[in-house]
């Protein structure tokens, strides 16, 4: 059965155009910097994000880890959202591999960290204290609803951060979704950030890979650390070829995913037994709960949905996240709404 797969935008398979480009990609040994396709992807990424240089990395998790390892020393502290991917879903890499300590600050419902909370979390100079080195923002903020942070907010955080001699890293796994939501170029969203990670392998539909961008000096150090972590890759132009299509073409169509998420949410609001989050969706994620009077739990509904050909991701016993992407068309939106209606009645 061909499933409608809403578990994540990470499930996107490469497009036929990507597969053709991958088959024909000009390649070389990227550890020698000899792969022309990787070099082109890195130049394009740096240009689109308005930074000096970029590095192709196997995953978003590795990209974020590299940023933390470059910016921080062992024993340093990083201010992160308590609902951020870096804090919750990266296997504790910063502590395990970098000796870096997270300082979690509450994510507000709109995905931001309150400026006063950031300020209050910066350690004072004291022989007892760790040194605060870095603040991380996530844009779009996944767990808060796929909500896009604004360029104004990011600028305010950057001002606070830089005034206090800290650095700002943006986990921009879905930064192009944020850019599409605000209808501005991605570079405007990250202009004051010292480093940014974004993913090619999510809504941009590449099979593998993320990009880390920043200054030339930052990227040179990240390249060294990528090798240390075992992430130096060879004829990886095969993958970069898909990434170039992600950047040149797929970034321009994300609004379609957002419109479909909106239609899906509108449809699901009509289904008795479902409570779609107020305001959802902001981008390509619909978050919803089972109403209190529904006896089934999210696991059981997930199973029924699977039997009806729709894969969904239960967040907990009562909650779902549905993510639209390149392979979700209008028909899939309608089928999803009717599968939920059948599952609940
Ligand atoms: N997110 C995945 C899962 O890991 C939860 C998803 O389905 O949303 N930053 C953010 C904000 C992310 O959402 C993700 C992946 C990453 C980083 C990590 O990227 P990968 O999976 O490439 O390591």
PDB file of N, CA, C and O and ligand atoms in Angstrom, residues 7-11 57-64 84-86 89-90 138-143 171-174 197 199-202 208-210 285 287 313 315 321 323, ligand 1:
ATOM      1  N   UNK A   7       4.060  11.660   9.192  1.00  0.00           N
ATOM      2  CA  UNK A   7       4.805  11.568  10.460  1.00  0.00           C
ATOM      3  C   UNK A   7       5.836  12.685  10.593  1.00  0.00           C
ATOM      4  O   UNK A   7       6.160  13.115  11.688  1.00  0.00           O
ATOM      5  N   UNK A   8       6.389  13.094   9.458  1.00  0.00           N
ATOM      6  CA  UNK A   8       7.382  14.175   9.469  1.00  0.00           C
ATOM      7  C   UNK A   8       7.635  14.594   8.018  1.00  0.00           C
ATOM      8  O   UNK A   8       7.258  13.873   7.086  1.00  0.00           O
ATOM      9  N   UNK A   9       8.325  15.729   7.847  1.00  0.00           N
ATOM     10  CA  UNK A   9       8.809  16.070   6.505  1.00  0.00           C
ATOM     11  C   UNK A   9      10.157  15.406   6.233  1.00  0.00           C
ATOM     12  O   UNK A   9      10.703  15.502   5.134  1.00  0.00           O
ATOM     13  N   UNK A  10      10.695  14.712   7.238  1.00  0.00           N
ATOM     14  CA  UNK A  10      11.927  13.933   7.011  1.00  0.00           C
ATOM     15  C   UNK A  10      11.662  12.716   6.126  1.00  0.00           C
ATOM     16  O   UNK A  10      12.607  12.108   5.639  1.00  0.00           O
ATOM     17  N   UNK A  11      10.395  12.337   5.959  1.00  0.00           N
ATOM     18  CA  UNK A  11      10.072  11.128   5.179  1.00  0.00           C
ATOM     19  C   UNK A  11      10.110  11.383   3.674  1.00  0.00           C
ATOM     20  O   UNK A  11       9.973  10.442   2.889  1.00  0.00           O
ATOM     21  N   UNK A  57      26.896  18.765   5.880  1.00  0.00           N
ATOM     22  CA  UNK A  57      27.025  17.774   6.954  1.00  0.00           C
ATOM     23  C   UNK A  57      25.943  16.702   6.793  1.00  0.00           C
ATOM     24  O   UNK A  57      24.914  16.942   6.157  1.00  0.00           O
ATOM     25  N   UNK A  58      26.189  15.507   7.356  1.00  0.00           N
ATOM     26  CA  UNK A  58      25.235  14.412   7.124  1.00  0.00           C
ATOM     27  C   UNK A  58      23.855  14.642   7.741  1.00  0.00           C
ATOM     28  O   UNK A  58      22.867  14.109   7.231  1.00  0.00           O
ATOM     29  N   UNK A  59      23.780  15.390   8.843  1.00  0.00           N
ATOM     30  CA  UNK A  59      22.472  15.535   9.499  1.00  0.00           C
ATOM     31  C   UNK A  59      22.384  16.872  10.220  1.00  0.00           C
ATOM     32  O   UNK A  59      23.406  17.507  10.515  1.00  0.00           O
ATOM     33  N   UNK A  60      21.157  17.242  10.555  1.00  0.00           N
ATOM     34  CA  UNK A  60      20.947  18.452  11.339  1.00  0.00           C
ATOM     35  C   UNK A  60      21.569  18.315  12.717  1.00  0.00           C
ATOM     36  O   UNK A  60      22.128  19.262  13.272  1.00  0.00           O
ATOM     37  N   UNK A  61      21.473  17.125  13.274  1.00  0.00           N
ATOM     38  CA  UNK A  61      22.034  16.882  14.602  1.00  0.00           C
ATOM     39  C   UNK A  61      23.542  17.122  14.590  1.00  0.00           C
ATOM     40  O   UNK A  61      24.082  17.774  15.488  1.00  0.00           O
ATOM     41  N   UNK A  62      24.222  16.627  13.547  1.00  0.00           N
ATOM     42  CA  UNK A  62      25.665  16.865  13.495  1.00  0.00           C
ATOM     43  C   UNK A  62      25.968  18.350  13.268  1.00  0.00           C
ATOM     44  O   UNK A  62      26.916  18.896  13.839  1.00  0.00           O
ATOM     45  N   UNK A  63      25.161  19.016  12.459  1.00  0.00           N
ATOM     46  CA  UNK A  63      25.377  20.446  12.211  1.00  0.00           C
ATOM     47  C   UNK A  63      25.261  21.255  13.496  1.00  0.00           C
ATOM     48  O   UNK A  63      26.112  22.100  13.791  1.00  0.00           O
ATOM     49  N   UNK A  64      24.222  20.987  14.285  1.00  0.00           N
ATOM     50  CA  UNK A  64      24.066  21.699  15.568  1.00  0.00           C
ATOM     51  C   UNK A  64      25.219  21.373  16.511  1.00  0.00           C
ATOM     52  O   UNK A  64      25.764  22.260  17.166  1.00  0.00           O
ATOM     53  N   UNK A  84      13.372  22.798  22.895  1.00  0.00           N
ATOM     54  CA  UNK A  84      14.140  22.829  21.642  1.00  0.00           C
ATOM     55  C   UNK A  84      14.648  21.441  21.270  1.00  0.00           C
ATOM     56  O   UNK A  84      14.839  20.578  22.132  1.00  0.00           O
ATOM     57  N   UNK A  85      14.876  21.259  19.984  1.00  0.00           N
ATOM     58  CA  UNK A  85      15.403  19.989  19.487  1.00  0.00           C
ATOM     59  C   UNK A  85      16.793  19.741  20.052  1.00  0.00           C
ATOM     60  O   UNK A  85      17.129  18.639  20.468  1.00  0.00           O
ATOM     61  N   UNK A  86      17.609  20.798  20.108  1.00  0.00           N
ATOM     62  CA  UNK A  86      18.984  20.645  20.618  1.00  0.00           C
ATOM     63  C   UNK A  86      18.961  20.098  22.045  1.00  0.00           C
ATOM     64  O   UNK A  86      19.755  19.242  22.411  1.00  0.00           O
ATOM     65  N   UNK A  89      16.226  16.431  21.774  1.00  0.00           N
ATOM     66  CA  UNK A  89      16.243  15.350  20.777  1.00  0.00           C
ATOM     67  C   UNK A  89      17.578  15.146  20.074  1.00  0.00           C
ATOM     68  O   UNK A  89      17.600  14.642  18.949  1.00  0.00           O
ATOM     69  N   UNK A  90      18.672  15.547  20.704  1.00  0.00           N
ATOM     70  CA  UNK A  90      19.961  15.328  20.049  1.00  0.00           C
ATOM     71  C   UNK A  90      20.879  14.470  20.918  1.00  0.00           C
ATOM     72  O   UNK A  90      22.102  14.594  20.892  1.00  0.00           O
ATOM     73  N   UNK A 138      15.500  28.336  17.822  1.00  0.00           N
ATOM     74  CA  UNK A 138      15.046  27.340  16.834  1.00  0.00           C
ATOM     75  C   UNK A 138      13.973  27.984  15.956  1.00  0.00           C
ATOM     76  O   UNK A 138      12.970  28.474  16.476  1.00  0.00           O
ATOM     77  N   UNK A 139      14.190  27.986  14.647  1.00  0.00           N
ATOM     78  CA  UNK A 139      13.268  28.657  13.725  1.00  0.00           C
ATOM     79  C   UNK A 139      13.117  27.825  12.447  1.00  0.00           C
ATOM     80  O   UNK A 139      14.087  27.676  11.720  1.00  0.00           O
ATOM     81  N   UNK A 140      11.911  27.257  12.192  1.00  0.00           N
ATOM     82  CA  UNK A 140      10.702  27.332  12.982  1.00  0.00           C
ATOM     83  C   UNK A 140      10.838  26.501  14.270  1.00  0.00           C
ATOM     84  O   UNK A 140      11.601  25.540  14.285  1.00  0.00           O
ATOM     85  N   UNK A 141      10.091  26.879  15.307  1.00  0.00           N
ATOM     86  CA  UNK A 141      10.134  26.115  16.553  1.00  0.00           C
ATOM     87  C   UNK A 141       9.157  24.943  16.418  1.00  0.00           C
ATOM     88  O   UNK A 141       7.939  25.125  16.367  1.00  0.00           O
ATOM     89  N   UNK A 142       9.730  23.765  16.364  1.00  0.00           N
ATOM     90  CA  UNK A 142       8.992  22.541  16.053  1.00  0.00           C
ATOM     91  C   UNK A 142       7.901  22.229  17.094  1.00  0.00           C
ATOM     92  O   UNK A 142       6.701  22.241  16.786  1.00  0.00           O
ATOM     93  N   UNK A 143       8.317  21.997  18.333  1.00  0.00           N
ATOM     94  CA  UNK A 143       7.365  21.507  19.350  1.00  0.00           C
ATOM     95  C   UNK A 143       6.336  22.574  19.717  1.00  0.00           C
ATOM     96  O   UNK A 143       5.221  22.255  20.137  1.00  0.00           O
ATOM     97  N   UNK A 171      19.206  27.110  15.182  1.00  0.00           N
ATOM     98  CA  UNK A 171      18.820  25.821  14.624  1.00  0.00           C
ATOM     99  C   UNK A 171      17.684  26.140  13.657  1.00  0.00           C
ATOM    100  O   UNK A 171      16.527  26.248  14.040  1.00  0.00           O
ATOM    101  N   UNK A 172      18.075  26.302  12.406  1.00  0.00           N
ATOM    102  CA  UNK A 172      17.103  26.652  11.369  1.00  0.00           C
ATOM    103  C   UNK A 172      16.787  25.441  10.514  1.00  0.00           C
ATOM    104  O   UNK A 172      16.722  25.560   9.290  1.00  0.00           O
ATOM    105  N   UNK A 173      16.578  24.296  11.176  1.00  0.00           N
ATOM    106  CA  UNK A 173      16.248  23.070  10.428  1.00  0.00           C
ATOM    107  C   UNK A 173      15.212  23.387   9.342  1.00  0.00           C
ATOM    108  O   UNK A 173      15.318  22.935   8.205  1.00  0.00           O
ATOM    109  N   UNK A 174      14.218  24.225   9.706  1.00  0.00           N
ATOM    110  CA  UNK A 174      13.158  24.593   8.749  1.00  0.00           C
ATOM    111  C   UNK A 174      13.148  26.112   8.513  1.00  0.00           C
ATOM    112  O   UNK A 174      12.091  26.734   8.478  1.00  0.00           O
ATOM    113  N   UNK A 197      22.278  26.413  11.280  1.00  0.00           N
ATOM    114  CA  UNK A 197      22.164  25.098  10.663  1.00  0.00           C
ATOM    115  C   UNK A 197      20.797  25.042   9.993  1.00  0.00           C
ATOM    116  O   UNK A 197      19.809  25.512  10.569  1.00  0.00           O
ATOM    117  N   UNK A 199      18.316  22.254   7.318  1.00  0.00           N
ATOM    118  CA  UNK A 199      18.235  20.899   6.759  1.00  0.00           C
ATOM    119  C   UNK A 199      17.771  20.911   5.318  1.00  0.00           C
ATOM    120  O   UNK A 199      16.801  21.600   4.966  1.00  0.00           O
ATOM    121  N   UNK A 200      18.449  20.116   4.498  1.00  0.00           N
ATOM    122  CA  UNK A 200      18.010  19.881   3.120  1.00  0.00           C
ATOM    123  C   UNK A 200      17.038  18.713   3.076  1.00  0.00           C
ATOM    124  O   UNK A 200      16.257  18.568   2.140  1.00  0.00           O
ATOM    125  N   UNK A 201      17.102  17.865   4.098  1.00  0.00           N
ATOM    126  CA  UNK A 201      16.430  16.561   4.053  1.00  0.00           C
ATOM    127  C   UNK A 201      15.029  16.581   4.660  1.00  0.00           C
ATOM    128  O   UNK A 201      14.458  15.542   4.908  1.00  0.00           O
ATOM    129  N   UNK A 202      14.492  17.765   4.913  1.00  0.00           N
ATOM    130  CA  UNK A 202      13.125  17.830   5.460  1.00  0.00           C
ATOM    131  C   UNK A 202      12.197  18.324   4.341  1.00  0.00           C
ATOM    132  O   UNK A 202      12.091  17.652   3.327  1.00  0.00           O
ATOM    133  N   UNK A 208      19.375  13.225   1.999  1.00  0.00           N
ATOM    134  CA  UNK A 208      20.324  13.292   3.116  1.00  0.00           C
ATOM    135  C   UNK A 208      20.930  14.687   3.155  1.00  0.00           C
ATOM    136  O   UNK A 208      21.174  15.279   2.103  1.00  0.00           O
ATOM    137  N   UNK A 209      21.193  15.183   4.359  1.00  0.00           N
ATOM    138  CA  UNK A 209      22.099  16.323   4.462  1.00  0.00           C
ATOM    139  C   UNK A 209      21.524  17.585   5.039  1.00  0.00           C
ATOM    140  O   UNK A 209      20.332  17.874   4.932  1.00  0.00           O
ATOM    141  N   UNK A 210      22.422  18.308   5.701  1.00  0.00           N
ATOM    142  CA  UNK A 210      22.113  19.619   6.259  1.00  0.00           C
ATOM    143  C   UNK A 210      23.296  20.528   5.984  1.00  0.00           C
ATOM    144  O   UNK A 210      24.374  20.048   5.595  1.00  0.00           O
ATOM    145  N   UNK A 285       3.092  22.286   9.957  1.00  0.00           N
ATOM    146  CA  UNK A 285       2.762  21.318  11.009  1.00  0.00           C
ATOM    147  C   UNK A 285       1.407  21.606  11.619  1.00  0.00           C
ATOM    148  O   UNK A 285       1.152  22.736  12.039  1.00  0.00           O
ATOM    149  N   UNK A 287      -0.896  20.545  14.749  1.00  0.00           N
ATOM    150  CA  UNK A 287      -0.900  19.869  16.058  1.00  0.00           C
ATOM    151  C   UNK A 287      -2.338  19.782  16.553  1.00  0.00           C
ATOM    152  O   UNK A 287      -3.093  20.759  16.457  1.00  0.00           O
ATOM    153  N   UNK A 313       1.905  10.679  13.519  1.00  0.00           N
ATOM    154  CA  UNK A 313       2.887  10.592  14.600  1.00  0.00           C
ATOM    155  C   UNK A 313       2.219  10.981  15.920  1.00  0.00           C
ATOM    156  O   UNK A 313       1.900  12.151  16.117  1.00  0.00           O
ATOM    157  N   UNK A 315       2.227  12.248  19.496  1.00  0.00           N
ATOM    158  CA  UNK A 315       3.197  12.957  20.345  1.00  0.00           C
ATOM    159  C   UNK A 315       3.156  12.429  21.759  1.00  0.00           C
ATOM    160  O   UNK A 315       4.149  12.384  22.456  1.00  0.00           O
ATOM    161  N   UNK A 321       1.058  15.144  15.834  1.00  0.00           N
ATOM    162  CA  UNK A 321       1.638  16.157  14.939  1.00  0.00           C
ATOM    163  C   UNK A 321       1.507  15.607  13.524  1.00  0.00           C
ATOM    164  O   UNK A 321       1.901  14.470  13.258  1.00  0.00           O
ATOM    165  N   UNK A 323       2.542  16.512   9.537  1.00  0.00           N
ATOM    166  CA  UNK A 323       3.447  17.402   8.808  1.00  0.00           C
ATOM    167  C   UNK A 323       3.217  17.241   7.305  1.00  0.00           C
ATOM    168  O   UNK A 323       3.274  16.125   6.781  1.00  0.00           O
TER     169      UNK A 323
HETATM  170  N1  LIG B   1      13.448  16.719  13.677  1.00  0.00           N
HETATM  171  C1  LIG B   1      12.763  15.480  13.439  1.00  0.00           C
HETATM  172  C2  LIG B   1      12.846  14.551  14.652  1.00  0.00           C
HETATM  173  O1  LIG B   1      14.152  14.423  15.101  1.00  0.00           O
HETATM  174  C3  LIG B   1      11.997  14.999  15.792  1.00  0.00           C
HETATM  175  C4  LIG B   1      11.316  15.788  13.112  1.00  0.00           C
HETATM  176  O2  LIG B   1      10.634  14.853  12.636  1.00  0.00           O
HETATM  177  O3  LIG B   1      10.875  16.921  13.311  1.00  0.00           O
HETATM  178  N2  LIG B   1      16.466  20.627  14.533  1.00  0.00           N
HETATM  179  C5  LIG B   1      15.124  20.532  14.441  1.00  0.00           C
HETATM  180  C6  LIG B   1      14.288  21.704  14.801  1.00  0.00           C
HETATM  181  C7  LIG B   1      14.532  19.342  14.006  1.00  0.00           C
HETATM  182  O4  LIG B   1      13.206  19.274  13.946  1.00  0.00           O
HETATM  183  C8  LIG B   1      15.355  18.250  13.651  1.00  0.00           C
HETATM  184  C9  LIG B   1      14.776  16.931  13.214  1.00  0.00           C
HETATM  185  C10 LIG B   1      16.756  18.409  13.756  1.00  0.00           C
HETATM  186  C11 LIG B   1      17.268  19.619  14.211  1.00  0.00           C
HETATM  187  C12 LIG B   1      17.735  17.285  13.468  1.00  0.00           C
HETATM  188  O5  LIG B   1      17.847  16.969  12.142  1.00  0.00           O
HETATM  189  P1  LIG B   1      18.374  15.507  11.683  1.00  0.00           P
HETATM  190  O6  LIG B   1      17.196  14.593  11.836  1.00  0.00           O
HETATM  191  O7  LIG B   1      18.808  15.719  10.279  1.00  0.00           O
HETATM  192  O8  LIG B   1      19.496  15.142  12.578  1.00  0.00           O
END
